[in-house]
Short mmCIF file of C-alpha atoms in Angstrom, two decimals:
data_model
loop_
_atom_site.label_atom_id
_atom_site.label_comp_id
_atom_site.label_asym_id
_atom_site.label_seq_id
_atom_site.Cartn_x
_atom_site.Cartn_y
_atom_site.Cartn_z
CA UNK A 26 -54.93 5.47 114.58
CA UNK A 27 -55.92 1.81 113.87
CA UNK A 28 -59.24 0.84 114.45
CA UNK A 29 -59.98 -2.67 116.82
CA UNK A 30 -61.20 -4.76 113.72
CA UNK A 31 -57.75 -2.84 111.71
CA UNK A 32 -55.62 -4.26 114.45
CA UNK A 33 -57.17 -7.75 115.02
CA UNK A 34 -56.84 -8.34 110.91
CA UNK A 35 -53.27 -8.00 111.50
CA UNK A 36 -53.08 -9.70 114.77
CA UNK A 37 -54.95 -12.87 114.03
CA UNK A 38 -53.26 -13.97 111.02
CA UNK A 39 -49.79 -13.99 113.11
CA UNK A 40 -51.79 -16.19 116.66
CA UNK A 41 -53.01 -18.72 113.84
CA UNK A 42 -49.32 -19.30 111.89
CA UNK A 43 -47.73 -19.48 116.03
CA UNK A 44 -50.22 -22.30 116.68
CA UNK A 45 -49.92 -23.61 113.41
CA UNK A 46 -46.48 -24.13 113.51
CA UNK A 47 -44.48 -24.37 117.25
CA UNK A 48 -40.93 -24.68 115.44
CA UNK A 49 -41.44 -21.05 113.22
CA UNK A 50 -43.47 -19.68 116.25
CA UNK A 51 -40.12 -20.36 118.32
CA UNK A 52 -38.06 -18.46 116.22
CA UNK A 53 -39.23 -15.71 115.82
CA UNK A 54 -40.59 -15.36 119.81
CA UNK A 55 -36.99 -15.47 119.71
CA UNK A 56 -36.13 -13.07 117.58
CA UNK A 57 -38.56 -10.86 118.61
CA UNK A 58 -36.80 -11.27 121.99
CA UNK A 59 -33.39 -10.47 120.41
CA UNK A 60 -35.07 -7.15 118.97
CA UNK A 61 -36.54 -5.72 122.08
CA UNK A 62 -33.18 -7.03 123.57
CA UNK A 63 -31.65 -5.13 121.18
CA UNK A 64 -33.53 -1.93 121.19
CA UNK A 65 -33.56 -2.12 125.47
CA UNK A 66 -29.83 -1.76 124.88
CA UNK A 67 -30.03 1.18 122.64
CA UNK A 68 -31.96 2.58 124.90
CA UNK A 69 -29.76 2.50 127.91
CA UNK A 70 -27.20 3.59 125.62
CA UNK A 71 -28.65 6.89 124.41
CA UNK A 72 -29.47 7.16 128.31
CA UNK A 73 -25.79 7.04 128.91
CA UNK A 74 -24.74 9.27 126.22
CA UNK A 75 -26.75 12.15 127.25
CA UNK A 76 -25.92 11.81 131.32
CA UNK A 77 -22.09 11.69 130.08
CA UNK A 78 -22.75 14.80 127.85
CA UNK A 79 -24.58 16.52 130.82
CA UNK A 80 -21.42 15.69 132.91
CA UNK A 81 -19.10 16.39 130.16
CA UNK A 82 -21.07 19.83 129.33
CA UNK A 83 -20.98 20.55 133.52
CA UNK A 84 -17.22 20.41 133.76
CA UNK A 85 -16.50 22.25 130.81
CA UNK A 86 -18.98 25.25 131.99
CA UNK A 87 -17.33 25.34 135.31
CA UNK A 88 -13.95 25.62 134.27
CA UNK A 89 -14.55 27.85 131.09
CA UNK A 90 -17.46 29.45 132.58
CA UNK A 91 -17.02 29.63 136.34
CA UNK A 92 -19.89 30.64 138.20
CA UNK A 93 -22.87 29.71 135.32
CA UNK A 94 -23.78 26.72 137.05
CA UNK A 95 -25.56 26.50 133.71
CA UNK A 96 -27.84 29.31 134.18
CA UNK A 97 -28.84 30.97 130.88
CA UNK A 98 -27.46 34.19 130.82
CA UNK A 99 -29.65 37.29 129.10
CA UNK A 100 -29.20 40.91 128.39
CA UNK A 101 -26.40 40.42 126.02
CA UNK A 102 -24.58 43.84 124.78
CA UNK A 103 -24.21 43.77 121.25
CA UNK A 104 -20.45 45.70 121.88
CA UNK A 105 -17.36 44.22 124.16
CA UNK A 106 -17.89 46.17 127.88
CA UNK A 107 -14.23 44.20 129.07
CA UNK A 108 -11.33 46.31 127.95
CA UNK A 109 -7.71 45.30 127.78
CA UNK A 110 -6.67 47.93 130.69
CA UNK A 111 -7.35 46.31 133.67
CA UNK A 112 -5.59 45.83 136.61
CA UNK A 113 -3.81 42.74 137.76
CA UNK A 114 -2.26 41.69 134.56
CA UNK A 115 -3.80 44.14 131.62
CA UNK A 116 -4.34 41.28 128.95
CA UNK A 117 -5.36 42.76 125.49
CA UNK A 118 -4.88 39.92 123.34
CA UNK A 119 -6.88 37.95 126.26
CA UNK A 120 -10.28 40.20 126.16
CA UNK A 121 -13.52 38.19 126.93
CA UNK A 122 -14.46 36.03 123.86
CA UNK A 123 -18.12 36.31 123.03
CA UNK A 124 -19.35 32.86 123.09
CA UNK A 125 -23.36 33.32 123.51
CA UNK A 126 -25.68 33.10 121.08
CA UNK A 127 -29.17 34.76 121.13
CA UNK A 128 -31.07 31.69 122.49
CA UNK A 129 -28.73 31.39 125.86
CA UNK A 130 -25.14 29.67 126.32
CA UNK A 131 -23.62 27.98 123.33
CA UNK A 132 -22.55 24.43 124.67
CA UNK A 133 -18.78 24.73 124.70
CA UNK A 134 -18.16 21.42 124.94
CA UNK A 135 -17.25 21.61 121.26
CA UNK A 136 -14.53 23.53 122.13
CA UNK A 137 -12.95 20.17 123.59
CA UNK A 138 -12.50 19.42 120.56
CA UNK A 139 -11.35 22.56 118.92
CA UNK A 140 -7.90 21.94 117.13
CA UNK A 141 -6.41 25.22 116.12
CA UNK A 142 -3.07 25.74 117.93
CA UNK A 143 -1.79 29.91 117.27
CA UNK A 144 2.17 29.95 116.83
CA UNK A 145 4.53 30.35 119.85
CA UNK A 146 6.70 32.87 118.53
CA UNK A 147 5.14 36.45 118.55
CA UNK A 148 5.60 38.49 115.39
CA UNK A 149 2.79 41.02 115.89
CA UNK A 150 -0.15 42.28 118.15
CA UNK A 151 -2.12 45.24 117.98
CA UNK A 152 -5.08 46.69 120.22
CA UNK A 153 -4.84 49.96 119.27
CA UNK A 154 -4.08 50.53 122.75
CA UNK A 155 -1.14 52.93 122.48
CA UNK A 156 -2.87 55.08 119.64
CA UNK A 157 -5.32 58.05 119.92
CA UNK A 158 -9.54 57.81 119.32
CA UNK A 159 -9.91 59.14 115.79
CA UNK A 160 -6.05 58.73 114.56
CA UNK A 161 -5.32 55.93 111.74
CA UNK A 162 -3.18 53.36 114.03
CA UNK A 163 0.32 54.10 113.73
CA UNK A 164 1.43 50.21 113.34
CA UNK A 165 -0.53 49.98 109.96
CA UNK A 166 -0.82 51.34 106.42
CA UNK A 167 -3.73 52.02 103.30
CA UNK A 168 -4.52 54.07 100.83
CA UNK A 169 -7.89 55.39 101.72
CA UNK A 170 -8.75 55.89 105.70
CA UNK A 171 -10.04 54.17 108.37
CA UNK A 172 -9.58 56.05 112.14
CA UNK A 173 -9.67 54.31 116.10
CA UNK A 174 -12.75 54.16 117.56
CA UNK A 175 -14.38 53.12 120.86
CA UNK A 176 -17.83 51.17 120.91
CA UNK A 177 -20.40 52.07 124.06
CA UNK A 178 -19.01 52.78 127.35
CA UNK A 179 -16.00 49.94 126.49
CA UNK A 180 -12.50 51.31 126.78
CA UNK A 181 -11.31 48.76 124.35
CA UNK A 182 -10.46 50.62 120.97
CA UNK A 183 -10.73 48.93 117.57
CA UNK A 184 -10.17 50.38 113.74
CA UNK A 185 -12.80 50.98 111.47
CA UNK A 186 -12.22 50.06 108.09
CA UNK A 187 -13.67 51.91 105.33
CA UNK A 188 -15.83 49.90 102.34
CA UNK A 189 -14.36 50.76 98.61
CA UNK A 190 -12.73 49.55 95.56
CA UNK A 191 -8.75 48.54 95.59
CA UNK A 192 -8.48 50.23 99.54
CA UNK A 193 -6.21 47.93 101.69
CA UNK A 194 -5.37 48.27 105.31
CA UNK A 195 -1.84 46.62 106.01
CA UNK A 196 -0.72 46.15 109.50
CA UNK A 197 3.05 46.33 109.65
CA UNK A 198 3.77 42.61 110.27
CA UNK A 199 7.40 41.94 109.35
CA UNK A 200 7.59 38.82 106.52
CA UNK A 201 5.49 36.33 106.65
CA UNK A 202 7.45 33.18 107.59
CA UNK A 203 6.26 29.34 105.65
CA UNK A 204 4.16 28.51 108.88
CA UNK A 205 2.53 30.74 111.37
CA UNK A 206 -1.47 32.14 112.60
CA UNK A 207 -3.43 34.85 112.67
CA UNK A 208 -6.34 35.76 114.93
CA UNK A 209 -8.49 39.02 115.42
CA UNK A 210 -11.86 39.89 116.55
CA UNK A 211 -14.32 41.17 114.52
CA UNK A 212 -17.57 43.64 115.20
CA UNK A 213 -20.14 45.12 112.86
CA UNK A 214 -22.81 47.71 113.34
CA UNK A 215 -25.76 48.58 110.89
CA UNK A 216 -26.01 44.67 108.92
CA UNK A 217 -29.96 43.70 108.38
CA UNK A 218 -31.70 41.72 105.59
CA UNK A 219 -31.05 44.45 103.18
CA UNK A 220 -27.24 43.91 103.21
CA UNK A 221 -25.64 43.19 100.04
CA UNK A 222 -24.72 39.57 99.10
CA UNK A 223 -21.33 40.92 97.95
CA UNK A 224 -20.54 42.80 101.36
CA UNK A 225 -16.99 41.26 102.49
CA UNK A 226 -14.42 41.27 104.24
CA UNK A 227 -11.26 39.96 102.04
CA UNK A 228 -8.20 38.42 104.24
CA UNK A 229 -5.28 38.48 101.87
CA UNK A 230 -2.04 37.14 102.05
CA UNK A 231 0.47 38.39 98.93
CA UNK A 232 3.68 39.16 97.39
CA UNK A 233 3.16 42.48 96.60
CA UNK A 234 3.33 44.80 100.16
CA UNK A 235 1.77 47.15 98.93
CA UNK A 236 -1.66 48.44 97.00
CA UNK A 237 -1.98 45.60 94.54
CA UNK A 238 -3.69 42.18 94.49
CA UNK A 239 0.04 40.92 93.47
CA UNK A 240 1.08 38.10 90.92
CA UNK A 241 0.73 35.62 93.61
CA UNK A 242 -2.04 35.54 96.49
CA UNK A 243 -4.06 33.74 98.51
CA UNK A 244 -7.55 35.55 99.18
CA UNK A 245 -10.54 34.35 101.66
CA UNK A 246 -13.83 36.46 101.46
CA UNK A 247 -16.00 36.61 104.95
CA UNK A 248 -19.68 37.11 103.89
CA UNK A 249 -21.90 39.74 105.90
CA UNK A 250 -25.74 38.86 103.84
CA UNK A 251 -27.74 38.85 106.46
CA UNK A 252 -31.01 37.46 103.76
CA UNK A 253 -28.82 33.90 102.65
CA UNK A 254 -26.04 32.00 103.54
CA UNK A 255 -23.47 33.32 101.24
CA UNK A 256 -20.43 31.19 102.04
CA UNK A 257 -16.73 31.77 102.35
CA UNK A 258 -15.31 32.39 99.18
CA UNK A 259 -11.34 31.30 98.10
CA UNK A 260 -9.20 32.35 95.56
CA UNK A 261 -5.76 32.20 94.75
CA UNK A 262 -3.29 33.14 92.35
CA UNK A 263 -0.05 31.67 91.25
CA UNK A 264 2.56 33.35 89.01
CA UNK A 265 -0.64 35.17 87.95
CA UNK A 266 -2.70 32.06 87.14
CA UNK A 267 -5.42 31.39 88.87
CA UNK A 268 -5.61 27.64 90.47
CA UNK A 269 -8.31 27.88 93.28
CA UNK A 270 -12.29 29.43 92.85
CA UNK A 271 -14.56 28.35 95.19
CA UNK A 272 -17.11 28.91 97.75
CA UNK A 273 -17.56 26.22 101.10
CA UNK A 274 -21.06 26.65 102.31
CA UNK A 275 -21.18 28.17 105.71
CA UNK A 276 -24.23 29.93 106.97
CA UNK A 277 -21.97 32.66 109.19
CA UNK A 278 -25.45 34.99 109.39
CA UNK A 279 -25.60 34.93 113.64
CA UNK A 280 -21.87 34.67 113.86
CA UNK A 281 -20.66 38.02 112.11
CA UNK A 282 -22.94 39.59 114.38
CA UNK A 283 -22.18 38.39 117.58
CA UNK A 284 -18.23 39.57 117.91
CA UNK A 285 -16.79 36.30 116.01
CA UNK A 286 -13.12 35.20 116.59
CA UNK A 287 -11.31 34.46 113.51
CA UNK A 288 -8.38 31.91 113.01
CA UNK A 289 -6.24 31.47 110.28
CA UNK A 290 -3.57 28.91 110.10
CA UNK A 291 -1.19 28.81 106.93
CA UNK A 292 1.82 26.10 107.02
CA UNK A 293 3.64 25.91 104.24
CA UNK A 294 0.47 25.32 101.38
CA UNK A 295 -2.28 24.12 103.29
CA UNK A 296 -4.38 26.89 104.35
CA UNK A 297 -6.92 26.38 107.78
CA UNK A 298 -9.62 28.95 108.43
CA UNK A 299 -12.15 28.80 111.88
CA UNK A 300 -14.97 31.54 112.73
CA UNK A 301 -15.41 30.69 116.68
CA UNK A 302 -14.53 27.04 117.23
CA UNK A 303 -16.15 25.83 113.83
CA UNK A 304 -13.52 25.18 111.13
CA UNK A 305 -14.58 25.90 107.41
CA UNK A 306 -11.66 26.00 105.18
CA UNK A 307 -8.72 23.15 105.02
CA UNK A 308 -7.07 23.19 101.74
CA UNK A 309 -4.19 21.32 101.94
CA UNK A 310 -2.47 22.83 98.10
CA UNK A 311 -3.56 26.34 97.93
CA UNK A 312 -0.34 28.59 99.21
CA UNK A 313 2.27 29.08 96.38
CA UNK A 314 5.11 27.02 97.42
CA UNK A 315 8.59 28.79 98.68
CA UNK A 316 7.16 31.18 101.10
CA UNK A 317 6.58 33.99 98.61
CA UNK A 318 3.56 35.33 100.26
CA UNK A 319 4.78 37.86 102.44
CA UNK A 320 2.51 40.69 103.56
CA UNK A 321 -1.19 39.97 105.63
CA UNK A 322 -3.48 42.68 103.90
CA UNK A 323 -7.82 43.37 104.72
CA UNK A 324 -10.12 45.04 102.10
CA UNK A 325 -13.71 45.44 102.69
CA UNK A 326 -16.77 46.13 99.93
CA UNK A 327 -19.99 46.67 99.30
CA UNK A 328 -20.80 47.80 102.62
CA UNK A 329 -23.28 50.93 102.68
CA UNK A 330 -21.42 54.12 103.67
CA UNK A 331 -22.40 55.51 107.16
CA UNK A 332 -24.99 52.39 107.99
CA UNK A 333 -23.01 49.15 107.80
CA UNK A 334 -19.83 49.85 109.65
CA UNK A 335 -17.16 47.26 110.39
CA UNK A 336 -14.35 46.86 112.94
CA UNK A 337 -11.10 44.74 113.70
CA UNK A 338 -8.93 44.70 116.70
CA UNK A 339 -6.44 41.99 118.84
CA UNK A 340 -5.18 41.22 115.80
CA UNK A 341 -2.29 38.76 116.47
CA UNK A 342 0.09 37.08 114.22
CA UNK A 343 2.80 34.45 115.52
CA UNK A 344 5.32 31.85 113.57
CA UNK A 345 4.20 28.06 114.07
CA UNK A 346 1.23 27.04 115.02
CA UNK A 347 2.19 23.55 113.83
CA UNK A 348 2.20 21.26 116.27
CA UNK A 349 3.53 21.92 120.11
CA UNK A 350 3.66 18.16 120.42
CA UNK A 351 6.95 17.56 119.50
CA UNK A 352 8.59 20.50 121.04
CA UNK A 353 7.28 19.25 124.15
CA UNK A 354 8.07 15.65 123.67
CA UNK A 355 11.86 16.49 122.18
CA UNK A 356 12.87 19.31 124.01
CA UNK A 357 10.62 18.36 127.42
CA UNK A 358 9.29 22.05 127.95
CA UNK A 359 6.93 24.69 125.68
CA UNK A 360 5.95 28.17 126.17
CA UNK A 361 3.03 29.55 124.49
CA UNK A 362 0.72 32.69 124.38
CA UNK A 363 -2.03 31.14 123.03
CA UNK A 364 -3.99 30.12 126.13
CA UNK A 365 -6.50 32.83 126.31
CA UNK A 366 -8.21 34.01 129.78
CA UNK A 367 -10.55 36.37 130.45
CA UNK A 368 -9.26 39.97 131.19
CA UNK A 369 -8.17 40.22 134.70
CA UNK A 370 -8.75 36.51 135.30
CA UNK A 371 -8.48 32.97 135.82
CA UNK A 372 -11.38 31.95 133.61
CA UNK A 373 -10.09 30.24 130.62
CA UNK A 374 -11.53 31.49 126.80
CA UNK A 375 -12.95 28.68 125.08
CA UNK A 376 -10.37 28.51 122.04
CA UNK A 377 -7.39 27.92 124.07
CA UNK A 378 -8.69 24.33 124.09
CA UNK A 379 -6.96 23.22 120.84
CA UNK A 380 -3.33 23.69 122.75
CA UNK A 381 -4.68 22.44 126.21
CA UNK A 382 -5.74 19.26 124.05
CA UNK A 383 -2.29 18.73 122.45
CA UNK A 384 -0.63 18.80 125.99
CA UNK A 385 -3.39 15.86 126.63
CA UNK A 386 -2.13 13.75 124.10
CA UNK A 387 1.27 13.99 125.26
CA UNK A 388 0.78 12.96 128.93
CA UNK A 389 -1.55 9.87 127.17
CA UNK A 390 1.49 9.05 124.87
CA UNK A 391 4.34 9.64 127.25
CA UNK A 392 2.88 7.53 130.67
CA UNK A 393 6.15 8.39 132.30
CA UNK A 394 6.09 12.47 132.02
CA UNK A 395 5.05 14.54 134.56
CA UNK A 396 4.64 18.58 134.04
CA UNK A 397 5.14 21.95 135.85
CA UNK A 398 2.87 24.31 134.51
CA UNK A 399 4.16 27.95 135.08
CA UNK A 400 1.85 31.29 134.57
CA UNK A 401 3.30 34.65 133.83
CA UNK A 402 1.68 38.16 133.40
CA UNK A 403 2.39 40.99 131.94
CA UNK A 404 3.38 43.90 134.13
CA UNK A 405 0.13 46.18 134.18
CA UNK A 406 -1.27 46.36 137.68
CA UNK A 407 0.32 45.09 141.54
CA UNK A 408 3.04 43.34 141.32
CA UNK A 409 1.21 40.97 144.15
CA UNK A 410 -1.93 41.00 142.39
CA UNK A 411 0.10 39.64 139.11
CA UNK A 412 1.94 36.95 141.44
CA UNK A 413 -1.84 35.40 142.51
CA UNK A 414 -3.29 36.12 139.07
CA UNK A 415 -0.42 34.10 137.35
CA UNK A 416 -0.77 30.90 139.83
CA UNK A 417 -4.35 30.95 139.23
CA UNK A 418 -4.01 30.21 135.71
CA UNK A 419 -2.22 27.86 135.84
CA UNK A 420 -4.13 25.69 138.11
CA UNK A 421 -6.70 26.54 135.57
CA UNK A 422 -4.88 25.10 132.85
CA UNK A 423 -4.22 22.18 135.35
CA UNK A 424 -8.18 21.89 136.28
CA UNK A 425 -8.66 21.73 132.30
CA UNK A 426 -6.46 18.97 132.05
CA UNK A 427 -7.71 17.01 134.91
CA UNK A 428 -11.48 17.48 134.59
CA UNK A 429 -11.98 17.70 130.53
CA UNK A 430 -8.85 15.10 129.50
CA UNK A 431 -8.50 12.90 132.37
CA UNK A 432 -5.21 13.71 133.09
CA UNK A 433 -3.97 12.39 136.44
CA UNK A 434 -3.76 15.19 139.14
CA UNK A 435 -0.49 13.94 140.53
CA UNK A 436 1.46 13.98 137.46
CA UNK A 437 1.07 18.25 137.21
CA UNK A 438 2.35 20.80 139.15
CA UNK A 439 1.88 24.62 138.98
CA UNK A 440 3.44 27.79 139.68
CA UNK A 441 3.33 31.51 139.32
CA UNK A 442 5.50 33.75 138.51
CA UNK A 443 3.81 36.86 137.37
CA UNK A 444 5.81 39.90 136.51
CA UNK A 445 8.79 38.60 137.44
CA UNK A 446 10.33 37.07 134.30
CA UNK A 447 9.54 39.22 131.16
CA UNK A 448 10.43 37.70 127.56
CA UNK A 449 9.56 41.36 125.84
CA UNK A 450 8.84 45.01 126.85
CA UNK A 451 6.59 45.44 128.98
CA UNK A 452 6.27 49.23 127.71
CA UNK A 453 5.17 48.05 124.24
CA UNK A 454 1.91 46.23 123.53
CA UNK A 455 3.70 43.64 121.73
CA UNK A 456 6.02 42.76 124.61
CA UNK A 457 3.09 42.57 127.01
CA UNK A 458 1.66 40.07 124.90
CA UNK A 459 4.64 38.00 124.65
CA UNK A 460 4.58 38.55 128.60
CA UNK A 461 1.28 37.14 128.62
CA UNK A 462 1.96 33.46 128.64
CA UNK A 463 1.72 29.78 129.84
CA UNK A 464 4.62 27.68 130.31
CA UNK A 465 4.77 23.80 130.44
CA UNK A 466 8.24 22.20 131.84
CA UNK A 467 8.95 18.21 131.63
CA UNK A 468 9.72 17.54 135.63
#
């Protein structure tokens, strides 16, 4: 701090040249004026900001998170305790998403943001919920082992990949079209600072369909290091050259041990990659071109045998994923699986923002169109049960519009229809998820 005879040597000098010289002394009382006129604006400003991002933040946590009020929630179980098998509309594909970190609620007001939009036409979804505890799932393939496993006192089953050299667990998703997503959930057991800097998960897409890298491939490497930020690694090969090396920073240390949600969206040769709601990897040049990649393949290493232990489940894989947008605008209605609720529920998952955001941008393009938004279940549970559960999702989807887009209330509608019109088999897990869906009708 300044001392008195510090501050008056610096003060004095300035009360002299004022005096000395009205004209000078006017200017710069004025600019001095225009500065703390200036900085009283920035002030209000930052004021504003953070009472709209308090608003902004309270809306979001009341429709994504009904019930918080913004409380902190503690006690987090480090294992899923929602299975898919509940009743009123059994959702699978739609078990609770894990968005907490260990220092309270993440702000999900990020997810507003959130631009990943999974395909709307079903190819393949697993949750192991049609196969036995200890079996290898019957909808997938490798050459070493792997078995069905519970985790806790959760009835939701996921498989348990084994670590090792040229092993490949393939689910049985039929060709991979030019465009299309995949999602799954992810859990781990046993990771700590010792963890090896090369334990990873590899997500491969290929032209071989069976036990070989292939001649053309597109590889991305998930880090588990718990000690550094590893990064995600990418690699590709075409016609057996390799074009694409290289590793995008991304500390992922918290995340692959709090049940992350992975995204993947491939159209044509640009290649899109999220863990939660961050995205990490956009190459736009990286996919062979012609749709030669054909078969989704996983392959962990390095992973210590019977400490670190890692598990997969809801994995989903659907064509498009593009852009809903024009459907929507050209053909006036879409129907998608991809908005997510909570098992049992009306409480929307956080990463079903990035197709609740492209029906925004439509009603703010097209002033004139109005929308029926429809909810349908699956047919696990009372058929009455289904009928309420279905309605209430959709004035969910509604609420999201209004509250987090501005969308005017008058211009939607919504409906339920639960059970009542199936697209797929509702005795096969991949018909309930097609069941399982949101549709949005030009009116």
């Amino acid at each position: 701090m300044r001392t008195l005879a510090q501050q008056l040597r610096i003060i004095l000098p300035l009360v002299l040249f004022l005096f000395a010289s009205p004209d000078a002394g006017a200017q710069l009382l004025k600019k001095l004026g225009k500065a703390a006129e200036r900085a009283a604006e920035r002030t209000v400003e930052r004021r504003v900001e953070k009472e709209t991002q308090e608003k902004t933040d309270a809306v979001l946590d009341s429709i994504l998170e009904p019930g918080s009020k913004g409380k902190q929630q503690t006690g987090q179980n480090p294992f899923p305790m929602d299975g898919g098998n509940n009743p009123g509309g059994s959702d699978g594909v739609n078990a609770t998403a894990n968005i907490l970190d260990s220092g309270g609620p993440k702000s999900i007001q990020v997810y507003s943001k959130f631009d990943f939009v999974p395909g709307d036409k079903l190819l393949f979804f697993d949750d192991f919920s049609n196969d036995f505890i200890g079996d290898f799932p019957s909808k997938w393939n490798t050459n070493g082992g792997g078995e069905v496993v519970t985790l806790n006192d959760s009835p939701e089953k996921w498989l348990e990949l084994i670590s090792g050299y040229n092993l490949y667990f393939i689910p049985d998703v039929p060709s991979l079209p030019e465009e299309y997503t995949i999602e799954f959930d992810i859990e781990t057991v046993g990771l700590d600072n010792k963890t090896s800097s090369t334990a990873t998960l590899r997500i491969s897409i290929s032209d071989d369909d069976l036990f070989k890298e292939g001649s053309n491939f597109v590889h991305s490497h998930l880090p588990f290091c718990q000690y550094a930020p590893i990064g995600i690694n990418m690699e590709n090969h075409i016609n057996s050259e390799r074009e694409i090396y290289s590793t995008v920073k991304a500390d992922l240390r918290d995340e692959v041990l709090n049940r992350p949600h992975i995204s993947i969206a491939v159209n044509k040769q640009r290649y899109r990659l999220w863990v939660n709601e961050e995205k990490y990897i956009d190459i736009p040049r990286i996919v062979p071109q012609g749709g030669v990649l054909k078969t989704l393949k996983f392959h962990m290493n390095n992973f210590k045998d019977g400490k670190e232990r890692l598990f997969i489940t809801n994995l989903k894989v659907a064509k498009g994923g593009l852009d809903l947008r024009r459907t929507l605008i050209s053909e006036g209605k879409v129907s998608t699986n991809g908005i997510l609720f909570d098992s049992g529920s009306a409480n929307i998952q956080p990463q079903s923002m990035g197709i609740i955001r492209q029906i925004s941008q439509v009603l703010q393009q097209e002033s004139s169109m109005n929308l029926n938004i429809i909810g349908h279940t699956d047919s696990d549970g009372d058929d009455t049960t289904n009928m309420q559960l279905s309605k209430k999702r959709a004035d969910a989807v509604r609420n999201a519009l209004v509250e987090i887009y501005n969308v005017a209330g008058d211009r939607l509608k919504t409906e339920g229809k639960g059970e009542t019109v199936p697209i797929g088999d509702n005795g096969t897990t991949d018909g309930k998820a097609q069941n399982r869906r949101v549709e949005f009708i030009k009116i």
